[in-house]
Short mmCIF file of C-alpha atoms in Angstrom, two decimals:
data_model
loop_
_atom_site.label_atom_id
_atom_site.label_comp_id
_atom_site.label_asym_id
_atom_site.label_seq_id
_atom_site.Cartn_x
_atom_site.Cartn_y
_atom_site.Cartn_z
CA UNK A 1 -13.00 29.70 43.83
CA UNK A 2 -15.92 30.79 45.50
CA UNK A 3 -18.92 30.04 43.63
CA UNK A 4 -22.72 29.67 45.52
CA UNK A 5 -22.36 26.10 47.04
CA UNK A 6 -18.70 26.69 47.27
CA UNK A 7 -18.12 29.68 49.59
CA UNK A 8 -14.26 30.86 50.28
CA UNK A 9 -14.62 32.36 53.97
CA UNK A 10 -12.28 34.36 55.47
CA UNK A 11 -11.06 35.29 58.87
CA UNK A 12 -10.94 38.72 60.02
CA UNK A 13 -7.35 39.80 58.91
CA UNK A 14 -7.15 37.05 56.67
CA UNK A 15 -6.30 37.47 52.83
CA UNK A 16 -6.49 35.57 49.56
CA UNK A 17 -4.79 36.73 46.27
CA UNK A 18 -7.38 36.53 43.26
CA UNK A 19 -6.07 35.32 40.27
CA UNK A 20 -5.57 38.18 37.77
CA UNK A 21 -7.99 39.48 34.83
CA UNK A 22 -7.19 40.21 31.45
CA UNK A 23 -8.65 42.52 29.49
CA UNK A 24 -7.54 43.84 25.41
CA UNK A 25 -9.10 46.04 22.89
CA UNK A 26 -8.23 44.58 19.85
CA UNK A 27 -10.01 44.71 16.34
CA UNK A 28 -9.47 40.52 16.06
CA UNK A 29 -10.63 38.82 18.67
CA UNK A 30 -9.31 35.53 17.52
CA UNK A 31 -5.74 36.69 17.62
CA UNK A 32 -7.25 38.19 21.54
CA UNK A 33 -7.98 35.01 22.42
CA UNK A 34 -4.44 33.23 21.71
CA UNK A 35 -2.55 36.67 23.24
CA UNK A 36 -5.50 35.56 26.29
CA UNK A 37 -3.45 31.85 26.35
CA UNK A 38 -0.13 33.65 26.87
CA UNK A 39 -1.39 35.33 29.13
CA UNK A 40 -2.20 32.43 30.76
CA UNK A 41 0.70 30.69 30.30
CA UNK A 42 2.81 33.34 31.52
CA UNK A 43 0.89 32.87 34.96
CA UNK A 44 0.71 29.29 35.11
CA UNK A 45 3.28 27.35 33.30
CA UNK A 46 2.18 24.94 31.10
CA UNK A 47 2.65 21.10 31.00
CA UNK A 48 5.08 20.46 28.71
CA UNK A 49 6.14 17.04 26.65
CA UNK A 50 9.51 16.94 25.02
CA UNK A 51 8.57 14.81 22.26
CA UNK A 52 5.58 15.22 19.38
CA UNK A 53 1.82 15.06 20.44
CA UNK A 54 0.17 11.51 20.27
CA UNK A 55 -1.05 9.91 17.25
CA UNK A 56 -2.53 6.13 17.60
CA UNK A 57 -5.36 4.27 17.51
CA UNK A 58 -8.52 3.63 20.23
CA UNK A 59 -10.74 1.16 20.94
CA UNK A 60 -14.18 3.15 22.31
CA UNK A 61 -15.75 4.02 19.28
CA UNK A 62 -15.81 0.87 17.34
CA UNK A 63 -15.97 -1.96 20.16
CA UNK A 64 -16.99 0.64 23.09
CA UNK A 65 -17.09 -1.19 26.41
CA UNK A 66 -17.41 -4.58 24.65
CA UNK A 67 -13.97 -4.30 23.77
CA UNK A 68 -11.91 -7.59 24.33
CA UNK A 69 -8.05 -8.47 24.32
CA UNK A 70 -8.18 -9.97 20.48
CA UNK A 71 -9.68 -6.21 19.67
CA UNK A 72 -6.41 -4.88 21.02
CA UNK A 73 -3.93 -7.73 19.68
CA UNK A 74 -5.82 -7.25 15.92
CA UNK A 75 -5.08 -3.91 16.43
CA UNK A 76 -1.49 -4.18 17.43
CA UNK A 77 -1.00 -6.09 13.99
CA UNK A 78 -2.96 -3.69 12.31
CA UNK A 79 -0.67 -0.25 13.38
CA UNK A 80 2.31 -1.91 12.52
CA UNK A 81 1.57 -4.29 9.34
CA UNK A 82 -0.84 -2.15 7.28
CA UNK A 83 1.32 0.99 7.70
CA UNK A 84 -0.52 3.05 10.03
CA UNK A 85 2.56 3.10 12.80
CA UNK A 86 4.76 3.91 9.54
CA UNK A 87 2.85 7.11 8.84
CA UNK A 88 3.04 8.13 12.47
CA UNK A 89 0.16 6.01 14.42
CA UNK A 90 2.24 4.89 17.44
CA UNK A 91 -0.15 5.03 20.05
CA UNK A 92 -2.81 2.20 21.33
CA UNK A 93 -5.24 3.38 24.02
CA UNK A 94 -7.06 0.85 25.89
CA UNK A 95 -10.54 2.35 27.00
CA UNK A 96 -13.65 1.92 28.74
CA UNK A 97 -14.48 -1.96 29.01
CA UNK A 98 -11.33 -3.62 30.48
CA UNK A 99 -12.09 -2.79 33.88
CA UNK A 100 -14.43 -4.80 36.27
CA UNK A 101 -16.31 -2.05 37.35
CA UNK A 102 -15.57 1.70 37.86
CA UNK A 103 -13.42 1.84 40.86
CA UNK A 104 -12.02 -1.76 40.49
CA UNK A 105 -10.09 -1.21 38.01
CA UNK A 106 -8.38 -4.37 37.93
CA UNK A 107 -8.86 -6.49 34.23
CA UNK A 108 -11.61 -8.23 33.67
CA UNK A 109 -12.26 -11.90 32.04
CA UNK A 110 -12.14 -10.45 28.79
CA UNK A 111 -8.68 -9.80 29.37
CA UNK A 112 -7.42 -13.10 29.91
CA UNK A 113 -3.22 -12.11 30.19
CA UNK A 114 -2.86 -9.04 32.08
CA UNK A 115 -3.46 -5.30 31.95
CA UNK A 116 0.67 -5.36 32.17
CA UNK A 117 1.00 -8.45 29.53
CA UNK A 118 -0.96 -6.53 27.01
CA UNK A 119 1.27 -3.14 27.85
CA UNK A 120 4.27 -5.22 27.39
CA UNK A 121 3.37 -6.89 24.08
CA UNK A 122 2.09 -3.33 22.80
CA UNK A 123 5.71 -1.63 23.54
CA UNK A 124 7.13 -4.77 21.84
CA UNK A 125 5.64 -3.97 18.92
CA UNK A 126 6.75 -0.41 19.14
CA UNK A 127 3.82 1.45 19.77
CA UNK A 128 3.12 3.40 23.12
CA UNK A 129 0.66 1.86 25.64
CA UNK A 130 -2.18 3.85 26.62
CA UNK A 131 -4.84 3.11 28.99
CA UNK A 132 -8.58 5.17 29.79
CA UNK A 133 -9.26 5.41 33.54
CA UNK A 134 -12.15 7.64 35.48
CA UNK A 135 -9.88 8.39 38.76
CA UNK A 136 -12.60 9.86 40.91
CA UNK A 137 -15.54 7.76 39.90
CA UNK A 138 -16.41 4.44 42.26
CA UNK A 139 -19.54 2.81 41.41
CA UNK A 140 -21.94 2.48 44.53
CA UNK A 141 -22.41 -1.31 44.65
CA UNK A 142 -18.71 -1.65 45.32
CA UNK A 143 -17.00 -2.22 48.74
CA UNK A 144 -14.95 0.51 47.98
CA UNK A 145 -18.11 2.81 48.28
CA UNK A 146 -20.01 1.25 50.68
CA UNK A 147 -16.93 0.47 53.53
CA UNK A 148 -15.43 3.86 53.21
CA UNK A 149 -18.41 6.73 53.00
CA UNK A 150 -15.99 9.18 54.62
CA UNK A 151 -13.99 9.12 51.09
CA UNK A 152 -16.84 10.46 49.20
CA UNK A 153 -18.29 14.16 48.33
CA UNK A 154 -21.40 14.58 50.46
CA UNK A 155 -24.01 17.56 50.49
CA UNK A 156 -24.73 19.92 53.62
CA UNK A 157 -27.40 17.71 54.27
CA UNK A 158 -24.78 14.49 54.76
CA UNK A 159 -26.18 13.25 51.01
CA UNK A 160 -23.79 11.97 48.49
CA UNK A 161 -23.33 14.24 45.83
CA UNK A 162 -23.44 11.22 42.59
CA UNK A 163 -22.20 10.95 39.31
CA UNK A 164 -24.78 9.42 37.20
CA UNK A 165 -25.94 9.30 34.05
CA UNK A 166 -28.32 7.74 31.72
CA UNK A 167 -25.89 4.89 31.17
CA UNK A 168 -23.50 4.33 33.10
CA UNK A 169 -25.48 4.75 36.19
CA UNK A 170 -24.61 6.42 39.54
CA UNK A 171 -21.14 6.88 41.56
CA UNK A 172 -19.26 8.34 44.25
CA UNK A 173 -16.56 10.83 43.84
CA UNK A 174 -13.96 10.76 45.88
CA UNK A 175 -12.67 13.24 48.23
CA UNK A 176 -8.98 13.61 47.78
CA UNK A 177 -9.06 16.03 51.12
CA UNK A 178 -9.69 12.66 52.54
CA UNK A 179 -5.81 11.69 53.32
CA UNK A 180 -7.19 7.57 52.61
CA UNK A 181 -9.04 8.43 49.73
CA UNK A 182 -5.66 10.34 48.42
CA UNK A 183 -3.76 7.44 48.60
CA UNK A 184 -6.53 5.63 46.96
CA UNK A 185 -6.51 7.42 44.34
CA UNK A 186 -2.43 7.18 44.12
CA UNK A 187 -2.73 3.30 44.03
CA UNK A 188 -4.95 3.78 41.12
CA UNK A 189 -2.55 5.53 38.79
CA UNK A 190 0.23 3.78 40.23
CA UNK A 191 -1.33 0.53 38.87
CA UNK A 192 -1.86 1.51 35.79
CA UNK A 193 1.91 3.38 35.50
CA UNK A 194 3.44 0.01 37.03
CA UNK A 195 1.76 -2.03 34.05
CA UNK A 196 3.70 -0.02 31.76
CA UNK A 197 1.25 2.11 30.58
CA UNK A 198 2.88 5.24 29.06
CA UNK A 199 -0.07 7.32 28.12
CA UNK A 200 -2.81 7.55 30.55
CA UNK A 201 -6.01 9.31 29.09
CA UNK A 202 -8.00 10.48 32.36
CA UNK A 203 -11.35 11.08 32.16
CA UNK A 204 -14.48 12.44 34.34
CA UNK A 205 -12.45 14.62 35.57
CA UNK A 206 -15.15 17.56 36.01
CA UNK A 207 -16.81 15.59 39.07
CA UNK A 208 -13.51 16.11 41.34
CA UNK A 209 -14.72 19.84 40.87
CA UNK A 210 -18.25 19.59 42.19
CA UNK A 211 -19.01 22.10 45.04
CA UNK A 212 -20.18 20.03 48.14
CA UNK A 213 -19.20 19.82 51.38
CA UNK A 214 -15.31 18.05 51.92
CA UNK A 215 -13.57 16.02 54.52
CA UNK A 216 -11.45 19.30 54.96
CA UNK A 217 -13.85 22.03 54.82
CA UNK A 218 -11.29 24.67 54.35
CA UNK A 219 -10.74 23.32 50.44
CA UNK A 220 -12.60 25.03 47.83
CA UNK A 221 -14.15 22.75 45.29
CA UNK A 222 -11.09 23.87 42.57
CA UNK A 223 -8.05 23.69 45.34
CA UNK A 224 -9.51 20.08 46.18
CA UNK A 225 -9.15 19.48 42.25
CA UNK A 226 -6.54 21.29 42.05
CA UNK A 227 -4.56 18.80 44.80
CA UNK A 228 -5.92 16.07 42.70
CA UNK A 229 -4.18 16.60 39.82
CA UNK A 230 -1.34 17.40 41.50
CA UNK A 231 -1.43 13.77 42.90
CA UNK A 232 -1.96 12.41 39.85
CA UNK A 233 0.56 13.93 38.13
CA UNK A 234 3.57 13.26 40.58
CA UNK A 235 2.50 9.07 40.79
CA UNK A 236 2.48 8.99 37.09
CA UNK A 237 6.00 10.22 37.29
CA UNK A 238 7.96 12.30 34.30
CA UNK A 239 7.23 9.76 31.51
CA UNK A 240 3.92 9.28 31.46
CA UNK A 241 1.67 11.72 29.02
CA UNK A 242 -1.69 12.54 30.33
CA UNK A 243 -4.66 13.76 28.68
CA UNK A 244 -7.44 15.11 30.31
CA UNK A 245 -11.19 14.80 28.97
CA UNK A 246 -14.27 15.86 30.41
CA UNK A 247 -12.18 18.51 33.00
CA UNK A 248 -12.69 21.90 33.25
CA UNK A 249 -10.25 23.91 30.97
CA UNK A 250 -8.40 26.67 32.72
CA UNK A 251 -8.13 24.99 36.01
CA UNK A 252 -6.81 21.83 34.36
CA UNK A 253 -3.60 23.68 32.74
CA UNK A 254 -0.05 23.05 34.22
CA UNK A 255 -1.67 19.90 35.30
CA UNK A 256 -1.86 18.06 32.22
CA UNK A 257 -0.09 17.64 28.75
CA UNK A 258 -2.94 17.44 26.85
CA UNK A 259 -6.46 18.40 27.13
CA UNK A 260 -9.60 16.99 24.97
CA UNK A 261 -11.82 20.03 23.23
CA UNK A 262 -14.85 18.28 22.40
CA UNK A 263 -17.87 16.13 23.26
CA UNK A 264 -17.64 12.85 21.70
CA UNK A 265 -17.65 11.85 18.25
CA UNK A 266 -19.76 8.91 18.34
CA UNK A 267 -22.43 8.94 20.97
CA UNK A 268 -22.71 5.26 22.74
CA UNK A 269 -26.39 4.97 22.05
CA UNK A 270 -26.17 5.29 18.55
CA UNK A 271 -23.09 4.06 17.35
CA UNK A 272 -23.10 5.45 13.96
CA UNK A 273 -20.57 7.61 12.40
CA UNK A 274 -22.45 10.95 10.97
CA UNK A 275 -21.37 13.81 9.07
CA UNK A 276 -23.68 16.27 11.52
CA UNK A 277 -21.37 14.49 13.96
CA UNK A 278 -18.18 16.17 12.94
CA UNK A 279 -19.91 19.31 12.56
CA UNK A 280 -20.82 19.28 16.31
CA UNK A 281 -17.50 18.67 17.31
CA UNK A 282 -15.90 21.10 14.70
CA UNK A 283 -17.86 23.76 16.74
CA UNK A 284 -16.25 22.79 19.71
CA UNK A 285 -13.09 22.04 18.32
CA UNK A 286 -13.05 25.81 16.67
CA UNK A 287 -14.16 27.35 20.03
CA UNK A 288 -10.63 26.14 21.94
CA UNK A 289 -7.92 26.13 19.29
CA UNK A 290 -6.48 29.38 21.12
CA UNK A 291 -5.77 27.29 23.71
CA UNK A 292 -2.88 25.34 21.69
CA UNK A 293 -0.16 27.36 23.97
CA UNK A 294 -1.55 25.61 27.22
CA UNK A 295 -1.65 22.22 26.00
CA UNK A 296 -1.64 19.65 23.18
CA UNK A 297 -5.15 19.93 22.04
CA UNK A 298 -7.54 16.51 21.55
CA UNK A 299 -10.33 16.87 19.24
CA UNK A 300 -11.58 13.21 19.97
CA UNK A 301 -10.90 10.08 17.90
CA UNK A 302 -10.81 10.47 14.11
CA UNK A 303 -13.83 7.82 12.24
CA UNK A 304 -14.32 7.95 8.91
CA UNK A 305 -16.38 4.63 8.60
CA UNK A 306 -20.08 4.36 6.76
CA UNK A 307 -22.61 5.98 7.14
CA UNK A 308 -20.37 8.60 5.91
CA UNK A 309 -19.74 8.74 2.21
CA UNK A 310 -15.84 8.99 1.34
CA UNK A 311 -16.31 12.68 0.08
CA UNK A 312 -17.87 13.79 3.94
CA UNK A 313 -15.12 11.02 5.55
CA UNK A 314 -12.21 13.20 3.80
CA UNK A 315 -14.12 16.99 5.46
CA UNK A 316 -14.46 15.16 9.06
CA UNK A 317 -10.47 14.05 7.95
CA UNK A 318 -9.33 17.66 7.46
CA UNK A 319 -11.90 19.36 10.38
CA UNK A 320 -10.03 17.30 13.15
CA UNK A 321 -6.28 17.64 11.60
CA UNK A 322 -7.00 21.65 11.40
CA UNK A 323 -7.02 21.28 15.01
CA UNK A 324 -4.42 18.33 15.90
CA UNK A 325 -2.70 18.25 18.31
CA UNK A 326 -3.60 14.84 19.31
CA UNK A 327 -5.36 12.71 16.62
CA UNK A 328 -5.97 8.96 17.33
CA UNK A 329 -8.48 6.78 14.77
CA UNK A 330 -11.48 5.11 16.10
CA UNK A 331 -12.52 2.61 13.07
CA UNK A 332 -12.04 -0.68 13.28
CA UNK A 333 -8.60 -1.11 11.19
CA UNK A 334 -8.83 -4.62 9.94
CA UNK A 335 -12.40 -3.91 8.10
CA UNK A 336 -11.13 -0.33 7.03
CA UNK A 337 -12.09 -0.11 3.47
CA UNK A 338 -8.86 0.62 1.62
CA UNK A 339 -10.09 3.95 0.05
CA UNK A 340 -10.88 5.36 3.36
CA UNK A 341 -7.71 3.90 4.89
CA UNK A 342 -6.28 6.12 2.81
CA UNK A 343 -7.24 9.64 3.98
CA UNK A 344 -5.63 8.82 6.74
CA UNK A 345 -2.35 8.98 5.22
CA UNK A 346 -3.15 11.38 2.52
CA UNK A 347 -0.11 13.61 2.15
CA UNK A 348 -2.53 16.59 2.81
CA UNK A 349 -3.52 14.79 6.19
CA UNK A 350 0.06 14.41 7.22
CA UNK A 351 0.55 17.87 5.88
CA UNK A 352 -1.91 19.69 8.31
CA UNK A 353 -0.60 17.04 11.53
CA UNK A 354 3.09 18.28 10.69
CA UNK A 355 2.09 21.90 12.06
CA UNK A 356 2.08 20.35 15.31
CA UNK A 357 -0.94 22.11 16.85
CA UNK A 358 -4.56 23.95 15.53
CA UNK A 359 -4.78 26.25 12.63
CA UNK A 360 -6.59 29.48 12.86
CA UNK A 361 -10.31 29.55 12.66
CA UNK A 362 -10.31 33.24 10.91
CA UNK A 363 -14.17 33.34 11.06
CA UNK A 364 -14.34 31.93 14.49
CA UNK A 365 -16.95 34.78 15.09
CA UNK A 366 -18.93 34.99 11.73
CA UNK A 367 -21.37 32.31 12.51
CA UNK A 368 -23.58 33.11 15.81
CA UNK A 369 -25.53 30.18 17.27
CA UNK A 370 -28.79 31.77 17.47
CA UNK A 371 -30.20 29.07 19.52
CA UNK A 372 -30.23 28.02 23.50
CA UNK A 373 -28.44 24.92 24.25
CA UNK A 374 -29.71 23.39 26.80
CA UNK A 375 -28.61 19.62 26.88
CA UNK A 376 -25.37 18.58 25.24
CA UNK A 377 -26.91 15.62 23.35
CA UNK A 378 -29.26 18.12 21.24
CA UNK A 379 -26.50 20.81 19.97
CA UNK A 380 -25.94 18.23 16.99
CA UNK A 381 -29.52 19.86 16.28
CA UNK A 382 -27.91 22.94 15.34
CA UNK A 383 -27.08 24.40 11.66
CA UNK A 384 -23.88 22.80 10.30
CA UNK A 385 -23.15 25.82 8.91
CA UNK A 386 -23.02 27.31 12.79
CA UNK A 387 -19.10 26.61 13.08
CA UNK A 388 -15.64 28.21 11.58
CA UNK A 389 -14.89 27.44 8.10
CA UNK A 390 -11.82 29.06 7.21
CA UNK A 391 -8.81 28.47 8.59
CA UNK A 392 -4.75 28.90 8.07
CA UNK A 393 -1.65 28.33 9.80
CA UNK A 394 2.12 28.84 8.63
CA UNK A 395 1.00 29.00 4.89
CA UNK A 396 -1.72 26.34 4.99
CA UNK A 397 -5.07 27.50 4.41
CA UNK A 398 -8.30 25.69 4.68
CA UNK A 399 -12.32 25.84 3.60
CA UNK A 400 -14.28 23.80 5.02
CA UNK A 401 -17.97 23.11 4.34
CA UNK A 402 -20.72 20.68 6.40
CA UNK A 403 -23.90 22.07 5.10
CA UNK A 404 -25.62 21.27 2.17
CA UNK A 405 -25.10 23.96 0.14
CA UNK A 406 -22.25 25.64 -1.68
CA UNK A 407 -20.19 28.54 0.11
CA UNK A 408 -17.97 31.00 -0.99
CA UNK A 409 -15.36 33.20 1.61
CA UNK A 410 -13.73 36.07 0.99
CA UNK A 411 -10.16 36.34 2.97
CA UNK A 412 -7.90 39.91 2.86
CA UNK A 413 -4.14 38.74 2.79
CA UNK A 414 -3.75 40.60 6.30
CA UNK A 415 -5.49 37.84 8.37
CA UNK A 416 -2.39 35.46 7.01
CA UNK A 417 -0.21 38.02 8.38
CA UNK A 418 0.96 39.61 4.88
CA UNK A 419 0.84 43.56 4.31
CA UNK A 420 -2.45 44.81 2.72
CA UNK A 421 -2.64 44.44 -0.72
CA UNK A 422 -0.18 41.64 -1.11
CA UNK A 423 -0.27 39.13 -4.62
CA UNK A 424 -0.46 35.55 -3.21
CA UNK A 425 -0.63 32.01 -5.40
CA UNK A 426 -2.88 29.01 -4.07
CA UNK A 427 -1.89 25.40 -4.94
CA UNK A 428 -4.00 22.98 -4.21
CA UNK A 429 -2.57 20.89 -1.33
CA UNK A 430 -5.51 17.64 -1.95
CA UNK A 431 -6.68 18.48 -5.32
CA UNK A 432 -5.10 19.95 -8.71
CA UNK A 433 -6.05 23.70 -8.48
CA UNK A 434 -3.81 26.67 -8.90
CA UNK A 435 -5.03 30.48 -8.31
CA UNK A 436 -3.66 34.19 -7.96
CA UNK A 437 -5.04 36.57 -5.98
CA UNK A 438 -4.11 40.26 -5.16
CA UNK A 439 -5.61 41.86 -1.64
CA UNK A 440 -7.61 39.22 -1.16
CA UNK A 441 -8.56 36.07 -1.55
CA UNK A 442 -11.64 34.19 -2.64
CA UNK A 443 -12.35 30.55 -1.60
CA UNK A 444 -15.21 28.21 -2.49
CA UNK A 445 -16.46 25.24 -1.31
CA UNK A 446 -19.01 22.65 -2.43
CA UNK A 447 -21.96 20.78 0.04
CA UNK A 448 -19.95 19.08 2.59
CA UNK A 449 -16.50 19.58 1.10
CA UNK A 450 -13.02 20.55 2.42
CA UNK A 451 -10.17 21.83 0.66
CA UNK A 452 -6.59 22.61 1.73
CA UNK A 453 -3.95 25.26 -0.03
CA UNK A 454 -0.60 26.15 0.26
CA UNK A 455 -0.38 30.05 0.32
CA UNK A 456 2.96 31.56 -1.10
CA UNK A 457 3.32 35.47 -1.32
CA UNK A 458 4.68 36.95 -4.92
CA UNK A 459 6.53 39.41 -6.13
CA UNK A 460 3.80 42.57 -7.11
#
């Protein structure tokens, strides 16, 4: 890397190999863009996990960083008594709100036995332990900060170059270059791992990327991240899964097992659970599902609480299965009411996570966003309508509609990989509906609806 603030300089006679480019003419650029992740994949190897991606429960978007140990020991009744482990929910992720203070991340009084107590009575139970952590974030008012500046990213000027934002206030990012603030950083995951934590969901990780000026000046901003996650990845050890959120994408792959593909669902301020929401994050979502071969893809926590209605819970239900990979709940479970508890095992739901990774969003392309984003929190200002809405993978096929008006989609049998002109029959896979089509196929949606069908070719 050798971006403005970030130069690579070389000596006279000295080379660097630059990573390769890809370039295809193709008439579907969606099907481009997952040849693109071979591509990728071919060059650096993925991060692979022998078993299924994770499926659970987590605590940030219903208790946030109030979260206390009864949240977690309600919820460890809830997976396994009300059936949510049964239909596949196995994970618990601990998040944000345990910890004393970013960089300390030792328990606080809230968590009265243990970080490794809780892990222990969580694998009891038979879930899988999983823990949130910011690795390279130390807030300034800690001794960490303050006795060690040499750890931290500083400007050309000898500044620190912060974190911070509106509220979580600022922090130093350590320099991993800095052979103490490596094996910082190792006791940090090595903590958590020794607890008995078994899924580790690291977050922030964007800031170990910032261009400024390093204790080893020879690093690039992406090799120093680069050695980071390298780190990371050998003290967590073979049996720990990792997802990465808030990282950037390509330079995060081999590194990780699983990489989130979204802003969040729920934004702290707020607190409320909004069908605009899930539209925001479908856009997102829709954007990265070619990048299934590279990793286990995270579309953030699945809520289907009020202020939702049930009908525009069960669209935000199917919009982050289409692209699951990774799908953990975020309502509290023990006030679930029983009608929404149940799209969460709806046969179609379980249908769509089966597939094991994102359908195809066939009109990835078809819906332009006209406008200039320039703050995250204000793209949920954008049309609803702005984001894929048809989808299919290995004879599932989806529509799926946020705005507030009816749709209808037109789909020729070749995008599901059939010969032009092929006779296929829909069944309804969450509702009683059964269609023929020859060539191609039409699909209709309602305001804010989602349907799923099973596509089967038929004799002409």
């Amino acid at each position: 890397q050798g971006t403005p603030k970030d130069p690579l300089i070389l000596a006279p006679g000295q080379s660097v190999e630059m990573d390769p480019v890809y370039v295809r003419f193709t008439r579907d650029p969606v099907i481009a863009l997952e040849d693109y992740a071979e591509a990728i994949a071919a060059v650096v190897p993925p991060l692979t996990w022998d078993g299924d991606p994770q499926t659970g429960w987590a605590t940030w978007y219903e208790f946030f960083a109030d979260v206390t140990e009864k949240n977690v020991r309600d919820h460890i009744a809830a997976l396994t008594e009300q059936g949510y482990a049964e239909a596949g929910y196995r994970g618990l992720q601990l998040d944000d709100g345990y910890q004393r203070e970013w960089g300390d991340w030792h328990v606080n009084e809230k968590f009265p036995s243990g970080l490794d107590q809780l892990a222990t009575d969580i694998d009891a139970a038979g879930l899988i332990p999983g823990i949130w952590i910011a690795p390279f974030l130390v807030d300034t008012d800690l001794p960490t900060f303050n006795d060690n500046p040499d750890w931290f990213l500083k400007d050309a000027s000898g500044e620190f170059v912060l974190y911070s934002d509106a509220i979580n206030g600022p922090k130093g990012v350590l320099d991993v270059t800095h052979p103490e603030a490596a094996d910082f950083l190792r006791g940090v995951i090595r903590a958590r791992v020794d607890d008995g934590f078994r899924y580790l969901k690291l977050d922030f990780l964007y800031a170990g990327a910032y261009e400024a000026v390093r204790h080893d000046p020879r690093v690039t901003a992406l090799q120093a991240y680069n050695q980071a996650l390298d780190l990371m990845r050998e003290e967590a050890g073979d049996g720990v899964y990792l997802l990465a959120s808030g990282q950037p994408m390509l330079p995060t792959v081999g590194h990780f097992h699983a990489a989130r593909t979204s802003i969040d669902i729920v934004y702290t301020f707020y607190r409320k659970t909004l069908l605009r929401g899930s539209a925001n994050i479908a856009r997102y979502n829709a954007a990265r599902a070619w990048m299934q071969p590279l990793y286990d893809l995270d579309p953030d926590n699945l809520c289907v609480r009020p202020k939702m209605t049930v009908g525009q819970a069960w669209t935000t239900t199917v919009s982050n299965a289409l692209v699951a990979g990774n799908v953990f709940l975020g309502d509290d479970l023990t006030k679930l009411a029983p009608e929404r508890a149940a799209l969460l095992a709806d046969p179609a739901t379980l249908a769509m996570l089966d597939l094991r990774g994102p359908m195809r969003p066939l009109d990835l392309f078809d819906h332009p966003v006209d406008k200039v984003i320039w703050a995250a929190l204000l793209d949920v200002l954008l049309r609803a309508s702005d984001t894929a809405q048809v989808w299919y993978r290995d004879g599932v096929l989806a529509i799926v509609n946020f705005d507030k008006a009816p749709i209808s989609r037109f789909v020729d049998v070749e995008r599901l990989g059939l010969p032009g002109g092929s006779a296929v029959r829909l069944t309804g896979l969450d509702h009683e509906e059964t269609r023929e089509f020859t060539g191609k196929i039409l699909l209709s949606a309602e305001p804010e609806q989602a349907l799923l069908y099973r596509v089967e070719p038929l004799e002409k």
